[in-house]
PDB file of C-alpha atoms and ligand atoms in Angstrom:
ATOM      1  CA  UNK A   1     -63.259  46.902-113.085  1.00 43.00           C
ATOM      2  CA  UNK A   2     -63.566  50.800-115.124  1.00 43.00           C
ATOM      3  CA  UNK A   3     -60.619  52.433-115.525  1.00 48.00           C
ATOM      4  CA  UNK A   4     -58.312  49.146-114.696  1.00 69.00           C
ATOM      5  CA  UNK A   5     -55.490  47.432-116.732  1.00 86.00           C
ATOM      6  CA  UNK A   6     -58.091  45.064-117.746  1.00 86.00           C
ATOM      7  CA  UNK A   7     -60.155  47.415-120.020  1.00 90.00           C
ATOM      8  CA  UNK A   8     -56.922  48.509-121.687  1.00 94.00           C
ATOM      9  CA  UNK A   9     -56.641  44.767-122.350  1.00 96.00           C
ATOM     10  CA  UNK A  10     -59.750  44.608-123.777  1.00 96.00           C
ATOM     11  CA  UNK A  11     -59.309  48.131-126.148  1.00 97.00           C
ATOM     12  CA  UNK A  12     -55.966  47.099-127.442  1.00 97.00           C
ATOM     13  CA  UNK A  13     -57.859  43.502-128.722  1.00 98.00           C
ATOM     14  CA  UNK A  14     -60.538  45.672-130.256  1.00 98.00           C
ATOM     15  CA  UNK A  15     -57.799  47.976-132.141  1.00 98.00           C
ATOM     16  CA  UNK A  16     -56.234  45.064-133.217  1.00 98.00           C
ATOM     17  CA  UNK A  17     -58.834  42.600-134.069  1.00 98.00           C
ATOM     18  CA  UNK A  18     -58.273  42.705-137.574  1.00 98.00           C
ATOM     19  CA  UNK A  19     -54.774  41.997-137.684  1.00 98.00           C
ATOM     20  CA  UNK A  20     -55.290  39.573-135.460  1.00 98.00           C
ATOM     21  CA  UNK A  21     -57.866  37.591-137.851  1.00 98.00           C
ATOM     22  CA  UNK A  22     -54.756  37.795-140.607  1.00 98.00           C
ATOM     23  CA  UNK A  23     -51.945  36.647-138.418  1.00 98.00           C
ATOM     24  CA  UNK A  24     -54.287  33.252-137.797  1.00 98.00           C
ATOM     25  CA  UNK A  25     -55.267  33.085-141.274  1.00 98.00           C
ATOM     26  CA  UNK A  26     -51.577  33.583-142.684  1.00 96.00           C
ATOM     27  CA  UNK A  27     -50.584  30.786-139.833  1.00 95.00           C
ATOM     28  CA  UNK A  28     -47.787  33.605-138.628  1.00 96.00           C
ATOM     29  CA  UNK A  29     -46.869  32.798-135.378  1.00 96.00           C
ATOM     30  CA  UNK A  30     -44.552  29.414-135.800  1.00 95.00           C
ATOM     31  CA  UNK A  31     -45.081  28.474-132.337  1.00 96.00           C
ATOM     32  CA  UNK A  32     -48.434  27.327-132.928  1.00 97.00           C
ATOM     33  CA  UNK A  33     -48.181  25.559-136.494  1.00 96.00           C
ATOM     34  CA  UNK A  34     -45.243  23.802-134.172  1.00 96.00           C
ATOM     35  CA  UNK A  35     -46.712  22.920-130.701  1.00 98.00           C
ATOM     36  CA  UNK A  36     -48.916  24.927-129.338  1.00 98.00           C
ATOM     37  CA  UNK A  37     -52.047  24.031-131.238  1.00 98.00           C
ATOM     38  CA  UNK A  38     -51.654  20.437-131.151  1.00 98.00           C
ATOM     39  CA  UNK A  39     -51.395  20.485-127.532  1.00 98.00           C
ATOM     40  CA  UNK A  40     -54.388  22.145-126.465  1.00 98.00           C
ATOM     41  CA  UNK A  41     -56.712  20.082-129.454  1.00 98.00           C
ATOM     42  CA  UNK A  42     -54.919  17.020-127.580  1.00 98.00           C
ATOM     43  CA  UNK A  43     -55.498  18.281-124.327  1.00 98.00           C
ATOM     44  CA  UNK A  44     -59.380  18.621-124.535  1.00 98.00           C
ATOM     45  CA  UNK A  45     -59.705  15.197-126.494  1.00 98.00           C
ATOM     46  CA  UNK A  46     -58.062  13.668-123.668  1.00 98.00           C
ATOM     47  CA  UNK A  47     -61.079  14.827-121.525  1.00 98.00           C
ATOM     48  CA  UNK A  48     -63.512  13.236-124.885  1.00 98.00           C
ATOM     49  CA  UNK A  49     -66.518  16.621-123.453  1.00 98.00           C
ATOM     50  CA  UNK A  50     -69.895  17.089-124.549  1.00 98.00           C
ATOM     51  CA  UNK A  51     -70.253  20.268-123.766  1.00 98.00           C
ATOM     52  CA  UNK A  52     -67.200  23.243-124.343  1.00 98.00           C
ATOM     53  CA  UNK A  53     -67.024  26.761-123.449  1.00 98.00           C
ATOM     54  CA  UNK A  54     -63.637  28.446-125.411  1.00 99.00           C
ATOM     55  CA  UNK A  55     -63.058  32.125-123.721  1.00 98.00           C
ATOM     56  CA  UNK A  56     -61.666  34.246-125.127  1.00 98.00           C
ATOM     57  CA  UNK A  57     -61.853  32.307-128.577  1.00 98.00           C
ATOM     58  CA  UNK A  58     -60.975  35.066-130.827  1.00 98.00           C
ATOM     59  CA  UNK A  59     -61.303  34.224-134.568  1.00 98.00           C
ATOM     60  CA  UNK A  60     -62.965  30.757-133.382  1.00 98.00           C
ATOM     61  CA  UNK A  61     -60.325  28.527-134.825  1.00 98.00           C
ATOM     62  CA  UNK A  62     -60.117  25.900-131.889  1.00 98.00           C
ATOM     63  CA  UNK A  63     -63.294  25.558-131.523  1.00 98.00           C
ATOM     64  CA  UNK A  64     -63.916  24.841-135.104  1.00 98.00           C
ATOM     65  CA  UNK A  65     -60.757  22.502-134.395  1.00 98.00           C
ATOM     66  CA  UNK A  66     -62.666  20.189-131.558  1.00 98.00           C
ATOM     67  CA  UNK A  67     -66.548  20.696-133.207  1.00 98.00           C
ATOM     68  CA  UNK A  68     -67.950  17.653-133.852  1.00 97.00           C
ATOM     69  CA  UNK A  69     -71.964  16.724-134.207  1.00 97.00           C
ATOM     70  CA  UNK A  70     -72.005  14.929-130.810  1.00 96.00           C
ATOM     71  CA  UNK A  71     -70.599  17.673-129.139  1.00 98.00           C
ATOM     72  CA  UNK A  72     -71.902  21.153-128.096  1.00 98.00           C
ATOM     73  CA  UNK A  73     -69.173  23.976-128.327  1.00 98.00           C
ATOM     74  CA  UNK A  74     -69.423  27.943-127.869  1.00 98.00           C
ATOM     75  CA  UNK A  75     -66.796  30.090-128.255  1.00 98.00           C
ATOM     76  CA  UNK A  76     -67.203  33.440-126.568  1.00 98.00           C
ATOM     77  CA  UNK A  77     -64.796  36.671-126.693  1.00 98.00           C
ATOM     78  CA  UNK A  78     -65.334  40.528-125.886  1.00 98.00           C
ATOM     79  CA  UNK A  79     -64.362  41.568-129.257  1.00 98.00           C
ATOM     80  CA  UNK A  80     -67.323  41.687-131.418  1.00 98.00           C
ATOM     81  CA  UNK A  81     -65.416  41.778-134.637  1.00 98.00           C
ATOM     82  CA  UNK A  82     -63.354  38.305-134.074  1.00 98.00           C
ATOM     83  CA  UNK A  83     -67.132  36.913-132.391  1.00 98.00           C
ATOM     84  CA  UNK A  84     -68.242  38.147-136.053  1.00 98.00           C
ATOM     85  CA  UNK A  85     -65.523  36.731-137.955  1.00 98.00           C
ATOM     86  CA  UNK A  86     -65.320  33.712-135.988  1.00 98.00           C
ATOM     87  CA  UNK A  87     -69.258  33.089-136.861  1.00 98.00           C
ATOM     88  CA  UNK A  88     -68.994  33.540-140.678  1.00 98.00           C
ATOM     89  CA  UNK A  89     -66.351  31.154-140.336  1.00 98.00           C
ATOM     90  CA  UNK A  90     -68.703  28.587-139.461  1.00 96.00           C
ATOM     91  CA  UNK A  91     -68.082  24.909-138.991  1.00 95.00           C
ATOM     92  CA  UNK A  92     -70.233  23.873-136.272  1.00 98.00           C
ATOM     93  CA  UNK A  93     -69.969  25.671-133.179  1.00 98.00           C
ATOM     94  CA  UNK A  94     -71.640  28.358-131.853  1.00 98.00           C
ATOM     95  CA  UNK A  95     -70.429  31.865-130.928  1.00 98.00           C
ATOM     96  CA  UNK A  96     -71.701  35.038-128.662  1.00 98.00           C
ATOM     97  CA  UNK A  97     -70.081  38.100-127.295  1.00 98.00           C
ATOM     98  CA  UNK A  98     -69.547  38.788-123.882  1.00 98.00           C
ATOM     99  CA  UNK A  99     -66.522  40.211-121.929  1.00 97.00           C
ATOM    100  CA  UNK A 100     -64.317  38.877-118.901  1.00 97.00           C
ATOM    101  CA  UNK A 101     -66.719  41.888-116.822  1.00 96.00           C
ATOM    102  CA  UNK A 102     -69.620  40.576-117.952  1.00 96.00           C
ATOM    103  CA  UNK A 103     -68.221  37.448-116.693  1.00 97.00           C
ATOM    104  CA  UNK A 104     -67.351  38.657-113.206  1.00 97.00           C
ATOM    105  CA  UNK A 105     -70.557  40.045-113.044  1.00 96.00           C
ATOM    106  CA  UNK A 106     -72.745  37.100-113.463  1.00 95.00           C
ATOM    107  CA  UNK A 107     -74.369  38.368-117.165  1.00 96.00           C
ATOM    108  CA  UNK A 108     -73.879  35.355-118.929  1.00 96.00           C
ATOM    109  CA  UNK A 109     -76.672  33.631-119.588  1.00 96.00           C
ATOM    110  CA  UNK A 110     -78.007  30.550-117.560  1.00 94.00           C
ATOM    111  CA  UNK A 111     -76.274  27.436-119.643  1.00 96.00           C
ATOM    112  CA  UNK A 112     -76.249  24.406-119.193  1.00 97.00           C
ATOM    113  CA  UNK A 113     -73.328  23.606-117.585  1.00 98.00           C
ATOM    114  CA  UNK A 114     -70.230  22.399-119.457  1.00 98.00           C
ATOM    115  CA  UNK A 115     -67.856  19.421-118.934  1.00 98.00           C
ATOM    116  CA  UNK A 116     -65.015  21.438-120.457  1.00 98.00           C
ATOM    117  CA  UNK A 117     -63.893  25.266-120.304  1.00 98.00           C
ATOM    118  CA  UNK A 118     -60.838  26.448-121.834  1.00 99.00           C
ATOM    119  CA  UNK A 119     -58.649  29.825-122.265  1.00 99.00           C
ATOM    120  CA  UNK A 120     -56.124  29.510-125.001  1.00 99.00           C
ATOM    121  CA  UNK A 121     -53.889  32.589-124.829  1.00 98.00           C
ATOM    122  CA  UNK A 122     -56.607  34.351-123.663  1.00 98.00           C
ATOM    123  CA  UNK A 123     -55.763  35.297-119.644  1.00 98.00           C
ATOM    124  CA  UNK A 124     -53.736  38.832-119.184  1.00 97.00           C
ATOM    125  CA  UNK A 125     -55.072  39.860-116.064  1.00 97.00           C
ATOM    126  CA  UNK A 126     -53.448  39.887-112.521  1.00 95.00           C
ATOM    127  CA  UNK A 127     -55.819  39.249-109.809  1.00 92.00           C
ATOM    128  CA  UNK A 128     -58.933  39.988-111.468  1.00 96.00           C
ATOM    129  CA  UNK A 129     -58.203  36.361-113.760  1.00 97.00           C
ATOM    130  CA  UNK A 130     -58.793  34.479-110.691  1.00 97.00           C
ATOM    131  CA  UNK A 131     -62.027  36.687-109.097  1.00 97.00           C
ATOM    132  CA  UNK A 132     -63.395  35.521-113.235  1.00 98.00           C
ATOM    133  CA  UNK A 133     -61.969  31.371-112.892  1.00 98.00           C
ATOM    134  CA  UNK A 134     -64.053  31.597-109.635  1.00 97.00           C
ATOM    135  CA  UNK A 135     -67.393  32.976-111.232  1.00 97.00           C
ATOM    136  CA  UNK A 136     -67.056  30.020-113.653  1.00 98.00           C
ATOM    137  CA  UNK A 137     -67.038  27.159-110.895  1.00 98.00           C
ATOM    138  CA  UNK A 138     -70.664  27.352-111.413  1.00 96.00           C
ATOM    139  CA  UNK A 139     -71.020  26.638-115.401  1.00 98.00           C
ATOM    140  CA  UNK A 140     -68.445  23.361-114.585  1.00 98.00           C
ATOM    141  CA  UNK A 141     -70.293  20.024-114.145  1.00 98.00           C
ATOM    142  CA  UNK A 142     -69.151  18.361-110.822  1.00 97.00           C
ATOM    143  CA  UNK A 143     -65.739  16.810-111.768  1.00 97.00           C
ATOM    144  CA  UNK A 144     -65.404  19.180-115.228  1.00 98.00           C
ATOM    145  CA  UNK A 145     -61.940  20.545-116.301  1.00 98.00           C
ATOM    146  CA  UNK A 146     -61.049  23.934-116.665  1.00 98.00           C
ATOM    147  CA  UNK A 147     -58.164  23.890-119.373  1.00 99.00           C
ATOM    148  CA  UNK A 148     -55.722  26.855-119.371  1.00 99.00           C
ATOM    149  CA  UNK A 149     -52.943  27.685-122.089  1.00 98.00           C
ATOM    150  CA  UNK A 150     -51.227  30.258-121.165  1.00 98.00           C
ATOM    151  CA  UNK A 151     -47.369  31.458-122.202  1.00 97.00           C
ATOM    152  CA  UNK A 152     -44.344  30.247-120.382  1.00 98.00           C
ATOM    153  CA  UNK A 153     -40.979  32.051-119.898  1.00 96.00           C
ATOM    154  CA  UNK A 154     -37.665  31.133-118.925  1.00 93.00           C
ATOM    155  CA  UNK A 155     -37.261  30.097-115.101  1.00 92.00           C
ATOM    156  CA  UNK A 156     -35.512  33.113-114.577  1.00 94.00           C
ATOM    157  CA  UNK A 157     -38.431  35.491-115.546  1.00 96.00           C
ATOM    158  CA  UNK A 158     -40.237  36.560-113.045  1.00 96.00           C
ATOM    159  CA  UNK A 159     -44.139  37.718-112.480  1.00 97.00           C
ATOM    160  CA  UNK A 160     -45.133  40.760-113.611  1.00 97.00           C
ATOM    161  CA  UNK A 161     -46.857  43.499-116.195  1.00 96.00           C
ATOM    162  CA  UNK A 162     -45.216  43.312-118.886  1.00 96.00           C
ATOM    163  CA  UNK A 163     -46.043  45.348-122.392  1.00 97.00           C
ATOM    164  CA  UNK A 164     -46.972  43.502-126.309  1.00 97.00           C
ATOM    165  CA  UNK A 165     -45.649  45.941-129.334  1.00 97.00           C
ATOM    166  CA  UNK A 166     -46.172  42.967-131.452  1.00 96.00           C
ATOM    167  CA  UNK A 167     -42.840  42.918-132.734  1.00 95.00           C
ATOM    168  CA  UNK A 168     -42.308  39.753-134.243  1.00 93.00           C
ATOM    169  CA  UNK A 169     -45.709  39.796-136.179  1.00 95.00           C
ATOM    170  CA  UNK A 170     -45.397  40.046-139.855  1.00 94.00           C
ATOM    171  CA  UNK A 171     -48.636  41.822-140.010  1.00 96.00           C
ATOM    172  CA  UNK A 172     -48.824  45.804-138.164  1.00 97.00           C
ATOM    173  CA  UNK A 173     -50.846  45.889-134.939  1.00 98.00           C
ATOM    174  CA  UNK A 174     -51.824  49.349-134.073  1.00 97.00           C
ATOM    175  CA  UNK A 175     -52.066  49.036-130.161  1.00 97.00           C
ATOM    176  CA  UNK A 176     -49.349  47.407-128.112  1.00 96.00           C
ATOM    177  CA  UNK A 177     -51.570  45.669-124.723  1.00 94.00           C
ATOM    178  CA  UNK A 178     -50.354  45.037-121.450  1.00 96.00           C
ATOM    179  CA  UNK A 179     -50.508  41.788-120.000  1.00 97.00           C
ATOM    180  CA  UNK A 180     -49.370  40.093-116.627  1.00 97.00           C
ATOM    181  CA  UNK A 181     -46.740  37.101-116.933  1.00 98.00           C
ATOM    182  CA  UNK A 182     -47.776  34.566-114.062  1.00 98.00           C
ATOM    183  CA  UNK A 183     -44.786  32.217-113.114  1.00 97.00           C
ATOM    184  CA  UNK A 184     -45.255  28.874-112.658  1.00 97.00           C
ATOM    185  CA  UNK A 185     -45.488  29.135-108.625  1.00 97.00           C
ATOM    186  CA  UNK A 186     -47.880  31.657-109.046  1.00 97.00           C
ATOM    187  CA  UNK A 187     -50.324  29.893-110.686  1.00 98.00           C
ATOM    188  CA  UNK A 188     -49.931  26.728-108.552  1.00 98.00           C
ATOM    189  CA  UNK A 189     -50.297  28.901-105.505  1.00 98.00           C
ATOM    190  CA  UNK A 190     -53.027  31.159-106.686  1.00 98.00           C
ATOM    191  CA  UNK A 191     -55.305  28.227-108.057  1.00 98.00           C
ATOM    192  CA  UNK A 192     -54.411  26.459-104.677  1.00 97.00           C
ATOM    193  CA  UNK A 193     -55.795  29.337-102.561  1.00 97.00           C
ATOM    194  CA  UNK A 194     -58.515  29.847-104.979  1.00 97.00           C
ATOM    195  CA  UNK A 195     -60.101  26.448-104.521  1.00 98.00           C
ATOM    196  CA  UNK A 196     -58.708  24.417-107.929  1.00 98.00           C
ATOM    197  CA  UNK A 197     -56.914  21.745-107.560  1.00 97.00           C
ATOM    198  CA  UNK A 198     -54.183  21.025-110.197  1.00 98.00           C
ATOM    199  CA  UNK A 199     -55.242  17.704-112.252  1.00 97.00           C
ATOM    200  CA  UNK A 200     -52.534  18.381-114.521  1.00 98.00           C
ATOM    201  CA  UNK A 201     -49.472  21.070-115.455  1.00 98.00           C
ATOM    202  CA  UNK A 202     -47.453  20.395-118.293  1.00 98.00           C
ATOM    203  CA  UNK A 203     -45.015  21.850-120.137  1.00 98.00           C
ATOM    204  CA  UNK A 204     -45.191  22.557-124.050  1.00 98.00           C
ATOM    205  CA  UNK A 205     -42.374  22.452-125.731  1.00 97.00           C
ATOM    206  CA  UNK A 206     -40.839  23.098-129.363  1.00 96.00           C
ATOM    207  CA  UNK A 207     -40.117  19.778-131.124  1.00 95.00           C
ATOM    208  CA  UNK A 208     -36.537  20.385-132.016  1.00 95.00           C
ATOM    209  CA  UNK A 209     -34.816  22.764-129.718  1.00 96.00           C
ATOM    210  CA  UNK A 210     -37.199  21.299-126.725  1.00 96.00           C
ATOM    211  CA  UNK A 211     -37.501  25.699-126.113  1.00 95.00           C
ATOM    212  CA  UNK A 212     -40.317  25.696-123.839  1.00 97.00           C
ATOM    213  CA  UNK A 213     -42.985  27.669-125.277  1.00 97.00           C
ATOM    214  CA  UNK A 214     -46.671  27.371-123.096  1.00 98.00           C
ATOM    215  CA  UNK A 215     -48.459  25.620-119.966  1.00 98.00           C
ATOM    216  CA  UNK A 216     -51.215  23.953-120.101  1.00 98.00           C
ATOM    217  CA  UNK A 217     -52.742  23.951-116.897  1.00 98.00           C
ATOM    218  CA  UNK A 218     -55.957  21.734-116.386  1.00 98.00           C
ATOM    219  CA  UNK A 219     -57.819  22.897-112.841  1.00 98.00           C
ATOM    220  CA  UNK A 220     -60.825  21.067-111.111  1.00 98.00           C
ATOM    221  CA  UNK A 221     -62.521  22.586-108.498  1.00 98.00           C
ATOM    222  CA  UNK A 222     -61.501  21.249-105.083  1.00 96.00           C
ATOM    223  CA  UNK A 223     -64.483  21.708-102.890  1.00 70.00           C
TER     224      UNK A 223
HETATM  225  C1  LIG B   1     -54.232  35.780-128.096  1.00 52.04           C
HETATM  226  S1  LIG B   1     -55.947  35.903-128.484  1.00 52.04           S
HETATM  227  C2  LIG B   1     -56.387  34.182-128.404  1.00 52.04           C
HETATM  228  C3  LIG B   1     -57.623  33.888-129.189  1.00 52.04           C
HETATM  229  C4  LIG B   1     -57.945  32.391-129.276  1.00 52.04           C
HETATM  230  N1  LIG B   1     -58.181  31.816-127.976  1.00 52.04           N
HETATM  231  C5  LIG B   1     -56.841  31.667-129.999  1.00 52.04           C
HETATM  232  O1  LIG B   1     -56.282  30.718-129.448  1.00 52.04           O
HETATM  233  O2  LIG B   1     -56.531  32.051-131.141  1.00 52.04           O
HETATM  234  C6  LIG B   1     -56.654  36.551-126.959  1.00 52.04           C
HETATM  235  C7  LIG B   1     -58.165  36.706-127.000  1.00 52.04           C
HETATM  236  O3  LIG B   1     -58.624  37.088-125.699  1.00 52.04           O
HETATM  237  C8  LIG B   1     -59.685  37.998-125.876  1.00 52.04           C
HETATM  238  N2  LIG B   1     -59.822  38.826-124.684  1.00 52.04           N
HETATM  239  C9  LIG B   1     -58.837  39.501-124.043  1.00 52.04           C
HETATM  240  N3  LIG B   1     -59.335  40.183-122.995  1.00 52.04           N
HETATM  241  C10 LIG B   1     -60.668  39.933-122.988  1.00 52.04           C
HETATM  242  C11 LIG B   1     -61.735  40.357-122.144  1.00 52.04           C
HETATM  243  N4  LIG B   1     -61.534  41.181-121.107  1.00 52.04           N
HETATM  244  N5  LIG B   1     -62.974  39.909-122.406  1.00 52.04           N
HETATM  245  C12 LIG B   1     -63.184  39.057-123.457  1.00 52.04           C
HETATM  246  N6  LIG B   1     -62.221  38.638-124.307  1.00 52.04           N
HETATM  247  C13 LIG B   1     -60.978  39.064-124.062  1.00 52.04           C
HETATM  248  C14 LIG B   1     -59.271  38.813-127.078  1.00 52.04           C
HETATM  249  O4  LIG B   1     -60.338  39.510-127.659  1.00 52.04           O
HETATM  250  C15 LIG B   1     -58.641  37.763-127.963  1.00 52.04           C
HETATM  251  O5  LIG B   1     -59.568  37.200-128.840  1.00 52.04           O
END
């Protein structure tokens, strides 16, 4: 897709891969250390794969999180600095770069298929996201989960583009990205039409104020 949203997506994660890397190593964003990161770990052990493909895994830290020696994981991201970091890192899994593009265009290599896929915070696009959960029907095994985490708003927000300038990060980000907000309906409806059906949609919430914060949507394919 040249000259689309989605490749200023991509160049505004390239700008800012480094402070990206610090924000996870500092633990900055509060939503995570609180929730978020608990639920999606929980979410895929629920599902107890053998085989996991993380998109979109940045600095690789969840799938060092569910790596363990009976079970094959590969994190994969566009950014060849966090697929760098991510590597030294270590800790079991393994790690390659490729983009959402590559994606859509059928360049990844022929794996085995996996029992478990997941995006966490890693889907900006509008309609190209579903044109890329459709090219990956064919790495699921039949009955396989595709596990998305993805930010929730207020009922009263609706979908739309909507712009990052990183404002609440303690650490500078050079590039502020775009990113489309999906409602809740949308999603539903656009994995409906799409072939997924929903296994599961729940709601993540803070543990004191109850604030919701993310959805986790888990998706089989239908047909
Ligand atoms: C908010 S970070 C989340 C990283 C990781 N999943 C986590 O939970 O920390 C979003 C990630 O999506 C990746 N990403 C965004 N657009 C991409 C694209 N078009 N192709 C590949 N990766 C992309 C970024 O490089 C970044 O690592």
């Amino acid at each position: 897709m040249p000259g689309s949203l989605s490749d200023e997506i991509l160049s505004s994660w390239q700008a800012n891969s480094q402070s990206w890397i610090t924000t996870i190593d500092q633990n900055e964003i509060i939503s995570r250390q609180l929730a978020t990161n608990d639920a999606i770990v929980t979410a895929i052990e629920q599902h107890n794969p053998s085989r996991v493909l993380d998109i979109g895994c940045g600095e690789g830290w969840l799938s060092r999180a569910i790596y363990a020696p009976h079970r094959f994981v590969i994190g994969i991201d566009g950014v060849e600095k966090l697929v760098s970091n991510a590597t030294k890192k270590g800790g079991g899994p393994a790690y390659a770069c490729f983009n959402y593009e590559d994606i859509r265009q059928g360049k990844l290599p022929s794996w085995e298929p996996f029992d478990l896929i997941v995006f966490n915070f890693a889907l900006f696009e509008d309609r190209a996201t579903f044109t890329l959960l459709n090219q990956l029907k064919q790495l699921l095994v039949p009955g396989g989960h595709l596990l998305i985490q993805t930010i929730a708003l207020p009922a009263h927000e609706f979908s739309g583009w909507r712009t990052e300038y990183w404002r609440s990060m303690k650490t500078n980000y050079p590039a502020p990205f775009p990113w489309y907000y999906r409602e809740r309906d949308e999603w539903k409806k656009d994995a409906q039409q799409n072939g997924w059906k929903i296994h599961r949609f729940t709601d993540v919430v803070h543990p004191e104020n109850k604030q919701l914060l993310s959805w986790i949507i888990e998706l089989q394919v239908a047909f």
